[in-house]
CSV table of C-alpha atoms and ligand atoms in Angstrom, one decimal:
chain,number,residue,atom,x,y,z
X,1,MET,CA,-7.1,-39.2,7.1
X,2,ARG,CA,-8.1,-42.4,6.8
X,3,ILE,CA,-12.0,-42.8,5.6
X,4,ALA,CA,-12.5,-46.1,5.0
X,5,ALA,CA,-13.3,-48.4,7.5
X,6,THR,CA,-15.0,-51.6,8.0
X,7,ASN,CA,-18.5,-52.1,9.3
X,8,ALA,CA,-17.2,-53.8,12.2
X,9,ASP,CA,-15.0,-51.2,13.1
X,10,LEU,CA,-17.7,-48.1,12.5
X,11,ARG,CA,-20.1,-49.7,15.2
X,12,ILE,CA,-17.2,-49.8,17.2
X,13,ILE,CA,-16.0,-46.1,17.0
X,14,MET,CA,-20.2,-45.3,16.5
X,15,LEU,CA,-20.3,-46.1,20.6
X,16,SER,CA,-17.5,-44.2,20.6
X,17,ASN,CA,-18.2,-41.4,19.3
X,18,GLN,CA,-19.5,-39.1,22.6
X,19,ALA,CA,-15.9,-38.6,23.7
X,20,ALA,CA,-15.3,-38.6,27.6
X,21,ASP,CA,-14.6,-34.9,27.3
X,22,GLY,CA,-17.5,-34.4,26.2
X,23,LYS,CA,-15.6,-33.6,22.3
X,24,ARG,CA,-16.8,-35.4,19.3
X,25,SER,CA,-15.0,-37.7,16.7
X,26,SER,CA,-15.4,-38.2,13.5
X,27,LEU,CA,-16.9,-41.4,12.4
X,28,HIS,CA,-14.8,-41.8,9.2
X,29,GLY,CA,-11.4,-40.3,10.4
X,30,HIS,CA,-9.3,-37.4,10.6
X,31,TRP,CA,-7.7,-35.3,8.7
X,32,SER,CA,-4.4,-35.5,9.1
X,33,SER,CA,-3.8,-32.0,9.4
X,34,ARG,CA,-4.5,-28.2,9.2
X,35,MET,CA,-2.8,-28.2,5.2
X,36,ALA,CA,-4.7,-31.3,4.9
X,37,PHE,CA,-8.1,-30.2,4.5
X,38,VAL,CA,-7.2,-27.0,3.0
X,39,LEU,CA,-6.4,-28.8,0.6
X,40,ALA,CA,-8.4,-31.4,-0.1
X,41,VAL,CA,-11.5,-27.6,0.3
X,42,THR,CA,-9.3,-26.3,-2.7
X,43,GLY,CA,-9.7,-29.4,-4.7
X,44,SER,CA,-13.3,-29.4,-4.1
X,45,ALA,CA,-13.7,-25.6,-4.7
X,46,VAL,CA,-11.0,-25.8,-7.4
X,47,GLY,CA,-13.0,-27.6,-10.6
X,48,LEU,CA,-14.8,-27.2,-14.0
X,49,GLY,CA,-16.9,-24.2,-11.9
X,50,ASN,CA,-13.5,-21.9,-12.5
X,51,ILE,CA,-12.4,-23.2,-16.1
X,52,TRP,CA,-14.7,-24.2,-17.5
X,53,LYS,CA,-18.5,-22.6,-15.6
X,54,PHE,CA,-17.5,-18.9,-15.0
X,55,PRO,CA,-15.9,-17.8,-18.0
X,56,TYR,CA,-19.5,-19.2,-19.9
X,57,ILE,CA,-21.6,-17.8,-17.0
X,58,ALA,CA,-19.8,-14.3,-17.2
X,59,GLY,CA,-19.8,-13.9,-21.4
X,60,GLN,CA,-24.0,-15.0,-21.7
X,61,ASN,CA,-24.7,-11.9,-18.3
X,62,GLY,CA,-22.5,-9.9,-20.1
X,63,GLY,CA,-19.4,-10.0,-18.6
X,64,GLY,CA,-18.5,-6.4,-16.4
X,65,ALA,CA,-21.4,-6.0,-14.1
X,66,PHE,CA,-21.9,-9.4,-13.1
X,67,VAL,CA,-17.7,-10.4,-12.8
X,68,LEU,CA,-18.3,-7.6,-10.1
X,69,VAL,CA,-21.5,-9.1,-8.3
X,70,TYR,CA,-20.0,-12.5,-8.2
X,71,LEU,CA,-16.8,-10.9,-6.4
X,72,ALA,CA,-19.2,-9.4,-3.8
X,73,CYS,CA,-21.4,-12.4,-3.3
X,74,VAL,CA,-18.1,-14.2,-3.6
X,75,VAL,CA,-16.8,-12.0,0.1
X,76,VAL,CA,-20.1,-11.4,1.6
X,77,ILE,CA,-21.8,-14.6,1.6
X,78,GLY,CA,-19.9,-17.0,0.3
X,79,MET,CA,-17.0,-16.4,3.1
X,80,PRO,CA,-19.2,-16.4,6.0
X,81,VAL,CA,-20.9,-18.9,5.0
X,82,MET,CA,-18.4,-21.5,3.8
X,83,MET,CA,-17.2,-20.8,8.0
X,84,SER,CA,-20.6,-21.5,9.1
X,85,GLU,CA,-20.4,-24.3,7.3
X,86,ILE,CA,-17.2,-25.6,8.4
X,87,LEU,CA,-17.9,-24.4,11.8
X,88,ILE,CA,-21.7,-26.6,12.0
X,89,GLY,CA,-19.4,-29.7,10.5
X,90,ARG,CA,-16.9,-29.8,13.3
X,91,ARG,CA,-19.6,-29.6,15.9
X,92,GLY,CA,-21.5,-32.1,14.4
X,93,ARG,CA,-18.5,-34.3,14.1
X,94,ARG,CA,-21.7,-36.5,11.6
X,95,ASN,CA,-23.4,-37.2,8.0
X,96,PRO,CA,-24.9,-33.3,7.0
X,97,VAL,CA,-28.4,-35.0,7.7
X,98,ALA,CA,-27.2,-36.3,11.0
X,99,THR,CA,-25.5,-33.2,12.4
X,100,MET,CA,-28.1,-30.7,11.4
X,101,GLU,CA,-30.6,-33.6,13.1
X,102,LEU,CA,-28.1,-33.4,16.1
X,103,LEU,CA,-27.6,-29.6,16.0
X,104,GLY,CA,-31.1,-28.6,16.2
X,105,LYS,CA,-31.6,-30.7,19.1
X,106,GLU,CA,-29.0,-29.7,21.0
X,107,GLU,CA,-29.4,-26.3,20.4
X,108,GLY,CA,-33.0,-26.6,21.8
X,109,SER,CA,-35.0,-25.7,18.3
X,110,SER,CA,-36.3,-28.3,17.0
X,111,ALA,CA,-34.7,-32.0,14.2
X,112,ARG,CA,-36.1,-31.1,11.1
X,113,TRP,CA,-33.4,-29.6,10.7
X,114,ARG,CA,-32.3,-32.8,9.2
X,115,TRP,CA,-34.1,-31.4,5.9
X,116,LEU,CA,-31.6,-29.3,5.2
X,117,GLY,CA,-28.5,-31.7,5.0
X,118,ALA,CA,-31.0,-33.8,3.2
X,119,MET,CA,-31.5,-31.1,0.9
X,120,GLY,CA,-27.5,-30.8,0.5
X,121,VAL,CA,-27.7,-34.5,-0.3
X,122,VAL,CA,-30.0,-34.3,-3.0
X,123,ALA,CA,-28.3,-31.3,-4.4
X,124,GLY,CA,-25.2,-33.2,-4.2
X,125,ILE,CA,-26.6,-36.0,-7.1
X,126,LEU,CA,-27.6,-33.2,-8.3
X,127,ILE,CA,-25.2,-31.9,-9.4
X,128,LEU,CA,-23.0,-34.5,-10.6
X,129,SER,CA,-25.2,-35.8,-12.5
X,130,TYR,CA,-24.3,-33.2,-15.5
X,131,TYR,CA,-21.0,-32.3,-13.6
X,132,SER,CA,-20.1,-35.9,-14.2
X,133,VAL,CA,-21.2,-35.7,-18.5
X,134,ILE,CA,-18.6,-32.4,-18.8
X,135,ALA,CA,-15.8,-34.1,-16.9
X,136,GLY,CA,-16.4,-37.1,-19.6
X,137,TRP,CA,-15.5,-33.5,-22.4
X,138,THR,CA,-13.0,-33.0,-20.1
X,139,LEU,CA,-11.0,-37.1,-20.4
X,140,ALA,CA,-12.0,-37.7,-24.0
X,141,TYR,CA,-10.2,-33.6,-25.0
X,142,VAL,CA,-6.6,-35.4,-22.9
X,143,VAL,CA,-7.2,-37.8,-26.4
X,144,LYS,CA,-8.1,-35.5,-29.1
X,145,SER,CA,-5.7,-32.9,-26.9
X,146,ALA,CA,-2.8,-36.0,-27.7
X,147,SER,CA,-3.0,-36.9,-31.3
X,148,GLY,CA,-3.1,-33.7,-32.6
X,149,VAL,CA,-6.4,-33.3,-34.0
X,150,PHE,CA,-5.9,-29.1,-33.0
X,151,VAL,CA,-2.8,-28.7,-34.3
X,152,GLY,CA,-3.1,-25.7,-36.3
X,153,ALA,CA,-6.3,-25.7,-36.9
X,154,SER,CA,-9.2,-23.0,-37.8
X,155,PRO,CA,-11.8,-21.8,-35.2
X,156,ASP,CA,-14.3,-23.9,-38.0
X,157,ALA,CA,-12.9,-27.0,-37.4
X,158,VAL,CA,-12.7,-26.5,-33.8
X,159,ASN,CA,-16.0,-25.4,-33.6
X,160,TRP,CA,-16.5,-28.6,-36.1
X,161,GLN,CA,-15.1,-30.9,-33.7
X,162,PHE,CA,-16.6,-29.7,-30.2
X,163,SER,CA,-19.9,-30.4,-32.2
X,164,ASN,CA,-19.1,-33.1,-33.6
X,165,PHE,CA,-18.2,-34.9,-30.5
X,166,VAL,CA,-21.8,-34.2,-27.9
X,167,GLY,CA,-23.6,-34.8,-30.5
X,168,ASP,CA,-22.8,-37.6,-30.8
X,169,TRP,CA,-25.0,-38.9,-27.3
X,170,ARG,CA,-22.6,-42.8,-27.5
X,171,LEU,CA,-19.5,-40.8,-27.0
X,172,ILE,CA,-20.9,-38.8,-24.3
X,173,GLY,CA,-22.1,-41.1,-22.5
X,174,LEU,CA,-19.2,-43.7,-21.9
X,175,CYS,CA,-17.5,-40.3,-21.4
X,176,HIS,CA,-19.9,-40.4,-18.3
X,177,THR,CA,-19.1,-43.3,-17.2
X,178,VAL,CA,-15.8,-43.1,-17.6
X,179,PHE,CA,-15.4,-40.5,-15.1
X,180,MET,CA,-18.2,-42.1,-12.8
X,181,GLY,CA,-16.0,-44.8,-12.6
X,182,LEU,CA,-13.2,-43.3,-11.4
X,183,ALA,CA,-15.0,-41.1,-9.2
X,184,VAL,CA,-16.2,-44.2,-7.4
X,185,PHE,CA,-13.0,-45.6,-7.2
X,186,VAL,CA,-11.3,-43.3,-5.1
X,187,VAL,CA,-14.7,-42.4,-2.8
X,188,ALA,CA,-15.2,-45.6,-2.8
X,189,ARG,CA,-11.1,-47.0,-1.6
X,190,GLY,CA,-11.2,-43.6,0.7
X,191,VAL,CA,-9.8,-40.3,0.7
X,192,GLU,CA,-6.3,-41.2,1.3
X,193,ARG,CA,-2.9,-40.2,1.4
X,194,GLY,CA,-3.1,-40.5,-2.4
X,195,LEU,CA,-5.5,-37.6,-2.9
X,196,GLU,CA,-3.9,-35.0,-0.6
X,197,GLN,CA,-1.1,-35.8,-2.5
X,198,ALA,CA,-2.5,-35.3,-6.2
X,199,VAL,CA,-4.3,-32.3,-5.2
X,200,ARG,CA,-0.4,-30.7,-3.6
X,201,PHE,CA,0.3,-31.0,-7.1
X,202,MET,CA,-2.6,-30.3,-9.6
X,203,VAL,CA,-3.9,-27.1,-8.0
X,204,PRO,CA,-0.7,-25.5,-8.4
X,205,ALA,CA,0.8,-27.2,-12.0
X,206,LEU,CA,-3.6,-26.4,-12.9
X,207,LEU,CA,-2.1,-22.6,-11.8
X,208,VAL,CA,1.3,-22.7,-14.4
X,209,LEU,CA,-0.6,-24.1,-17.3
X,210,ILE,CA,-3.1,-21.5,-16.6
X,211,LEU,CA,-0.4,-18.6,-16.4
X,212,VAL,CA,1.2,-20.1,-19.6
X,213,LEU,CA,-3.0,-19.2,-21.6
X,214,LEU,CA,-2.4,-16.4,-20.0
X,215,GLY,CA,0.7,-15.4,-21.4
X,216,TYR,CA,-0.2,-16.4,-24.9
X,217,SER,CA,-3.2,-14.3,-24.5
X,218,ILE,CA,-1.7,-11.3,-23.5
X,219,ASN,CA,0.5,-11.5,-26.8
X,220,SER,CA,-2.9,-12.4,-28.7
X,221,GLY,CA,-3.1,-8.6,-29.3
X,222,PHE,CA,-6.5,-9.4,-28.0
X,223,PHE,CA,-6.5,-8.4,-23.9
X,224,GLY,CA,-7.0,-5.2,-23.6
X,225,GLU,CA,-10.5,-6.4,-25.7
X,226,GLY,CA,-10.8,-9.6,-23.2
X,227,VAL,CA,-9.7,-6.8,-19.7
X,228,SER,CA,-11.9,-4.4,-20.7
X,229,PHE,CA,-15.4,-7.0,-20.9
X,230,MET,CA,-14.7,-9.0,-17.5
X,231,PHE,CA,-13.8,-5.3,-15.8
X,232,THR,CA,-16.2,-2.4,-17.1
X,233,PRO,CA,-19.5,-2.7,-15.7
X,234,ASP,CA,-22.0,-1.7,-17.7
X,235,PHE,CA,-25.3,-2.4,-14.8
X,236,GLU,CA,-28.1,-1.4,-17.6
X,237,LYS,CA,-27.2,-5.3,-18.6
X,238,LEU,CA,-27.4,-6.4,-15.2
X,239,THR,CA,-31.0,-8.5,-14.5
X,240,TRP,CA,-31.9,-9.9,-11.7
X,241,ASN,CA,-31.6,-13.2,-13.1
X,242,SER,CA,-27.9,-12.6,-13.9
X,243,VAL,CA,-27.3,-11.1,-10.6
X,244,LEU,CA,-29.0,-14.7,-9.3
X,245,ALA,CA,-26.9,-16.2,-11.7
X,246,ALA,CA,-23.6,-13.8,-9.9
X,247,LEU,CA,-24.6,-15.7,-6.6
X,248,GLY,CA,-25.8,-19.5,-7.6
X,249,GLN,CA,-22.6,-19.2,-9.9
X,250,ALA,CA,-20.7,-17.9,-5.9
X,251,PHE,CA,-21.5,-20.8,-3.9
X,252,PHE,CA,-21.2,-23.2,-6.5
X,253,THR,CA,-17.7,-22.6,-7.5
X,254,LEU,CA,-16.9,-22.3,-3.8
X,255,SER,CA,-18.4,-26.0,-2.7
X,256,ILE,CA,-20.9,-24.4,0.0
X,257,GLY,CA,-24.3,-24.9,0.5
X,258,MET,CA,-24.5,-28.1,0.1
X,259,GLY,CA,-23.0,-30.0,3.0
X,260,ALA,CA,-20.2,-31.0,1.0
X,261,ILE,CA,-17.8,-28.1,3.2
X,262,MET,CA,-19.8,-29.3,5.6
X,263,ALA,CA,-19.2,-33.6,5.6
X,264,TYR,CA,-15.0,-31.9,5.0
X,265,GLY,CA,-15.3,-29.7,8.8
X,266,ALA,CA,-16.7,-33.0,10.3
X,267,TYR,CA,-13.5,-34.8,10.0
X,268,LEU,CA,-11.4,-31.0,10.6
X,269,PRO,CA,-8.9,-31.3,14.8
X,270,GLU,CA,-10.1,-29.5,16.9
X,271,GLU,CA,-6.9,-27.1,16.7
X,272,THR,CA,-7.2,-25.4,13.4
X,273,SER,CA,-8.7,-22.2,12.6
X,274,ILE,CA,-11.4,-22.2,10.7
X,275,THR,CA,-11.7,-18.4,9.8
X,276,GLY,CA,-7.6,-18.9,8.1
X,277,ALA,CA,-8.3,-22.4,6.6
X,278,SER,CA,-11.7,-20.3,4.8
X,279,ALA,CA,-10.0,-17.0,3.6
X,280,ALA,CA,-6.8,-19.6,2.0
X,281,VAL,CA,-9.6,-21.4,-0.6
X,282,VAL,CA,-11.5,-18.6,-1.1
X,283,MET,CA,-8.5,-16.5,-2.2
X,284,ALA,CA,-7.2,-19.8,-4.5
X,285,ASP,CA,-10.3,-20.3,-5.6
X,286,THR,CA,-11.3,-16.9,-6.9
X,287,SER,CA,-7.7,-16.0,-8.3
X,288,ILE,CA,-8.1,-19.3,-10.8
X,289,ALA,CA,-12.4,-18.3,-11.7
X,290,ILE,CA,-10.3,-15.0,-12.4
X,291,LEU,CA,-7.3,-15.7,-14.0
X,292,ALA,CA,-9.4,-18.5,-16.8
X,293,GLY,CA,-10.8,-15.6,-17.7
X,294,LEU,CA,-8.9,-13.8,-18.8
X,295,ALA,CA,-7.0,-15.8,-20.3
X,296,ILE,CA,-9.8,-17.2,-22.3
X,297,PHE,CA,-12.0,-13.7,-23.2
X,298,PRO,CA,-8.7,-11.7,-24.6
X,299,LEU,CA,-8.8,-15.7,-27.1
X,300,VAL,CA,-12.4,-15.1,-27.7
X,301,PHE,CA,-11.8,-11.9,-29.2
X,302,ALA,CA,-9.1,-12.8,-31.1
X,303,ASN,CA,-11.2,-15.5,-33.1
X,304,ASN,CA,-14.2,-13.9,-33.4
X,305,LEU,CA,-16.3,-15.8,-31.1
X,306,ASP,CA,-18.7,-15.4,-28.9
X,307,PRO,CA,-18.8,-14.4,-25.3
X,308,ALA,CA,-22.1,-15.8,-24.7
X,309,ASP,CA,-22.1,-19.0,-27.0
X,310,GLY,CA,-22.4,-21.1,-23.7
X,311,PRO,CA,-20.8,-24.4,-21.7
X,312,GLY,CA,-18.8,-25.6,-25.0
X,313,LEU,CA,-16.8,-22.2,-24.5
X,314,VAL,CA,-13.8,-23.6,-22.8
X,315,PHE,CA,-13.5,-26.2,-25.1
X,316,GLN,CA,-13.8,-23.8,-28.1
X,317,THR,CA,-11.0,-21.4,-27.4
X,318,LEU,CA,-8.4,-22.8,-25.8
X,319,PRO,CA,-7.7,-26.3,-28.3
X,320,LEU,CA,-7.8,-22.6,-31.0
X,321,ALA,CA,-4.6,-21.4,-28.3
X,322,PHE,CA,-3.0,-24.4,-28.2
X,323,GLY,CA,-3.4,-24.9,-31.6
X,324,GLN,CA,-1.2,-22.2,-32.5
X,325,MET,CA,1.1,-22.6,-29.8
X,326,PRO,CA,4.7,-24.1,-30.3
X,327,GLY,CA,4.1,-27.2,-28.0
X,328,GLY,CA,0.6,-27.2,-28.1
X,329,VAL,CA,-0.1,-30.9,-28.4
X,330,PHE,CA,2.0,-31.1,-24.8
X,331,PHE,CA,0.8,-28.5,-23.2
X,332,SER,CA,-2.8,-29.0,-23.9
X,333,THR,CA,-2.1,-32.4,-23.3
X,334,ILE,CA,-1.4,-31.5,-19.2
X,335,PHE,CA,-4.1,-29.3,-19.3
X,336,PHE,CA,-6.9,-30.9,-19.9
X,337,VAL,CA,-5.2,-34.0,-18.6
X,338,LEU,CA,-5.2,-31.9,-15.1
X,339,LEU,CA,-9.0,-30.2,-16.2
X,340,ALA,CA,-10.6,-33.9,-15.2
X,341,PHE,CA,-8.3,-34.0,-12.1
X,342,ALA,CA,-10.0,-30.7,-10.5
X,343,ALA,CA,-13.1,-32.7,-11.7
X,344,TRP,CA,-12.8,-35.5,-10.1
X,345,THR,CA,-11.8,-33.4,-6.5
X,346,SER,CA,-14.9,-31.7,-6.9
X,347,ALA,CA,-16.7,-34.6,-7.7
X,348,ILE,CA,-15.6,-36.6,-4.4
X,349,GLY,CA,-16.9,-33.8,-2.4
X,350,LEU,CA,-20.4,-33.6,-4.0
X,351,MET,CA,-20.4,-37.7,-3.2
X,352,GLU,CA,-19.3,-37.5,0.8
X,353,PRO,CA,-22.7,-36.6,2.1
X,354,ALA,CA,-24.9,-39.0,0.1
X,355,VAL,CA,-21.8,-41.3,1.2
X,356,ALA,CA,-21.8,-40.8,4.5
X,357,TRP,CA,-24.9,-40.4,4.9
X,358,ILE,CA,-26.0,-43.8,3.7
X,359,VAL,CA,-23.0,-45.7,6.0
X,360,GLU,CA,-24.3,-44.1,9.4
X,361,ARG,CA,-27.8,-44.7,8.2
X,362,TYR,CA,-28.0,-47.6,7.0
X,363,ASN,CA,-24.7,-49.3,8.4
X,364,LYS,CA,-23.7,-50.5,4.9
X,365,THR,CA,-19.6,-50.9,3.5
X,366,ARG,CA,-18.5,-47.3,2.4
X,367,ALA,CA,-17.5,-49.7,-0.8
X,368,GLN,CA,-21.7,-49.9,-0.7
X,369,ALA,CA,-22.6,-46.8,0.0
X,370,THR,CA,-20.4,-45.5,-3.1
X,371,ILE,CA,-21.7,-48.3,-5.7
X,372,MET,CA,-25.8,-47.4,-4.8
X,373,THR,CA,-24.8,-43.3,-5.0
X,374,GLY,CA,-22.6,-43.4,-8.5
X,375,LEU,CA,-25.2,-45.7,-9.9
X,376,THR,CA,-28.2,-43.1,-8.8
X,377,ILE,CA,-26.0,-40.3,-10.1
X,378,TRP,CA,-24.5,-42.5,-13.2
X,379,LEU,CA,-28.5,-42.9,-14.2
X,380,LEU,CA,-29.5,-39.6,-13.2
X,381,GLY,CA,-26.7,-38.2,-16.1
X,382,ILE,CA,-28.2,-40.0,-19.2
X,383,GLY,CA,-30.9,-37.1,-18.7
X,384,SER,CA,-27.9,-34.5,-19.3
X,385,VAL,CA,-26.1,-36.8,-21.7
X,386,LEU,CA,-29.2,-37.3,-24.0
X,387,SER,CA,-29.7,-32.7,-23.7
X,388,PHE,CA,-26.4,-32.3,-26.3
X,389,ASN,CA,-27.6,-34.4,-29.1
X,390,VAL,CA,-31.4,-36.3,-29.0
X,391,LEU,CA,-32.7,-33.6,-26.7
X,392,ALA,CA,-31.6,-30.9,-27.7
X,393,GLU,CA,-34.4,-29.9,-28.6
X,394,PHE,CA,-37.3,-30.8,-25.5
X,395,LYS,CA,-36.8,-27.1,-23.7
X,396,PHE,CA,-38.9,-26.4,-21.0
X,397,LEU,CA,-38.7,-23.9,-18.1
X,398,ALA,CA,-34.8,-23.5,-18.5
X,399,GLY,CA,-34.4,-25.1,-20.7
X,400,THR,CA,-33.1,-28.8,-22.0
X,401,ILE,CA,-32.5,-30.8,-19.2
X,402,PHE,CA,-28.9,-30.3,-18.4
X,403,ASP,CA,-30.2,-26.6,-18.4
X,404,ASN,CA,-32.8,-27.1,-15.8
X,405,VAL,CA,-30.2,-29.6,-13.2
X,406,ASP,CA,-28.1,-26.6,-13.4
X,407,TYR,CA,-30.7,-23.6,-12.4
X,408,LEU,CA,-32.5,-25.4,-10.2
X,409,THR,CA,-28.9,-27.1,-7.6
X,410,SER,CA,-26.8,-23.8,-8.5
X,411,ASN,CA,-29.8,-21.6,-9.0
X,412,ILE,CA,-32.3,-22.4,-6.0
X,413,MET,CA,-30.6,-25.3,-4.3
X,414,LEU,CA,-27.3,-23.9,-2.9
X,415,PRO,CA,-28.9,-20.5,-2.3
X,416,LEU,CA,-31.6,-22.1,0.2
X,417,GLY,CA,-28.9,-24.5,1.3
X,418,GLY,CA,-26.8,-21.7,2.5
X,419,LEU,CA,-29.5,-19.5,3.8
X,420,LEU,CA,-30.4,-21.9,6.0
X,421,ILE,CA,-27.1,-22.5,6.9
X,422,VAL,CA,-26.5,-19.3,8.1
X,423,LEU,CA,-29.6,-18.8,9.3
X,424,PHE,CA,-28.8,-22.3,11.5
X,425,ALA,CA,-25.2,-20.5,12.3
X,426,GLY,CA,-26.2,-17.0,12.9
X,427,TRP,CA,-29.9,-17.3,15.0
X,428,VAL,CA,-30.4,-20.8,15.7
X,429,MET,CA,-27.4,-21.6,16.7
X,430,CYS,CA,-26.3,-19.8,20.5
X,431,ARG,CA,-23.0,-16.9,20.3
X,432,ASN,CA,-21.2,-19.4,23.0
X,433,SER,CA,-21.0,-22.4,20.7
X,434,THR,CA,-20.1,-20.7,17.8
X,435,SER,CA,-17.2,-18.9,19.2
X,436,ASP,CA,-16.3,-22.0,20.6
X,437,GLU,CA,-15.4,-23.4,16.3
X,438,LEU,CA,-14.4,-20.3,15.5
X,439,GLY,CA,-12.5,-19.6,19.0
X,440,SER,CA,-12.2,-15.8,19.5
X,441,SER,CA,-14.5,-13.2,20.2
X,442,GLY,CA,-12.0,-10.2,18.3
X,443,VAL,CA,-13.0,-8.5,15.4
X,444,LEU,CA,-13.4,-11.3,13.5
X,445,PHE,CA,-15.8,-13.4,15.5
X,446,LYS,CA,-18.1,-10.0,15.5
X,447,THR,CA,-17.8,-9.3,11.3
X,448,TRP,CA,-18.8,-13.2,11.0
X,449,ARG,CA,-21.4,-12.7,13.3
X,450,VAL,CA,-23.0,-9.5,11.2
X,451,LEU,CA,-22.6,-11.7,8.3
X,452,ALA,CA,-23.8,-14.1,8.8
X,453,ARG,CA,-27.3,-12.8,10.6
X,454,PHE,CA,-27.8,-9.9,8.7
X,455,VAL,CA,-25.8,-9.8,5.3
X,456,ALA,CA,-25.8,-12.6,3.7
X,457,PRO,CA,-29.4,-14.0,4.9
X,458,ILE,CA,-30.4,-10.8,3.5
X,459,GLY,CA,-28.5,-10.9,0.5
X,460,ILE,CA,-29.5,-14.5,-0.4
X,461,LEU,CA,-33.4,-13.8,0.6
X,462,LEU,CA,-33.1,-10.4,-2.1
X,463,VAL,CA,-31.3,-12.0,-5.0
X,464,LEU,CA,-33.8,-14.8,-4.5
X,465,ILE,CA,-37.1,-13.1,-4.4
X,466,ASN,CA,-36.6,-10.5,-6.4
X,467,ALA,CA,-35.2,-13.2,-9.3
X,468,VAL,CA,-37.5,-16.1,-8.5
X,469,LEU,CA,-40.8,-14.1,-8.7
F,501,LIG,N1,-16.7,-26.3,-6.6
F,501,LIG,C1,-16.5,-27.4,-7.8
F,501,LIG,C2,-16.8,-26.6,-9.1
F,501,LIG,O1,-16.3,-25.3,-9.1
F,501,LIG,C3,-18.2,-27.8,-7.4
F,501,LIG,C4,-18.6,-28.6,-6.7
F,501,LIG,C5,-20.2,-27.6,-6.1
F,501,LIG,C6,-17.9,-29.2,-6.0
F,501,LIG,C7,-20.5,-28.4,-4.9
F,501,LIG,C8,-18.4,-29.8,-4.7
F,501,LIG,C9,-19.9,-29.1,-3.7
F,501,LIG,O2,-15.9,-27.0,-10.2
């Protein structure tokens, strides 16, 4: 895909945004193929959400019942929201703010739908502010792994490594800075071939390493405990708040509800099947999360750790396992490199709505827009850096600054964004516009429509109302 364009280029393309045949094209170029799109969306979806967040959130919410609700949310809410987001993006072919404004008017509703796009821009910025901090940890863990500190380490030693590390705000601040630098670098240059290639290699490689870990877990003697923790539902433990956490996790892990997928959809060629692409992404993303959980929980029980330990869970269990394995230094280093890559390709999705918006709205170059966005996010990220040390005891509402930004974005902004997106696609857009994009009027289309009009909105509303009020 060609995304970088000079100012002069942009103005010329902008004039021709509405082609003679009435079809719009994007100012930022198009994906080179269907595969390129699926890879980019998979790259955005597969990230820290699957490997870092899913296990610790599942652990904090009691396992089994949470996992079941999460899976249900992915299928009946996540899938229709993703399809709606792609179809809106492709129809508008602009940044999420401009697309919502354009389609709002075109479908006879209101230009005020632009605020939905704006909420996505803000959500992306907020999410990346803490995401980058955790991604920075993975960078440091590449170095730690390679240095061999985890070889034969005891649970206490690994734990000490972690708390010592996050306790040092300068160090994790530096890692956050390096990661934001990497993200700005790629987004500013434009998401070209290099990135498609990276995802093509990264996702399968990550999968292989998770399978290696899984093999180790199966032999740990505690595999049964891990499986039953993940799949034996105890609905008594399930509160409305954990249901909301499951819904929020479904949105977070699929990258939906904030316009990232809408922005990617804007670069999607006309003839690609939205349903097929969505199904492929949802399946890849969900399998990676489940496999990561299956690899991690047995290790938690084998080492007497607490599944509800929080954000440090993966950074404590995995180094322990690698430390016991033959070739552990090698595997561990590669694993954290891949995790950093996975976070990198997700960070790009988080920035894209803001960057595309600034380029189109303020006529800036892509590089200028990316640097402005990156600096804002970096600054906001300081709050999360300090949440693990200096300001660890400064708690309000959901907890530390990090906890609050996470709660606000995953549990409120993404579900609310998703709700408005399905309502827009299901009720505001006319039937023909959507069937035009989804390319059929058969059973698949009808199922999507029922999910988007009724099931998903009612589901999201029920959870939001019960958990928040
Ligand atoms: N889905 C990504 C992950 O699981 C996070 C993300 C959310 C990326 C929203 C882009 C948009 O890590």
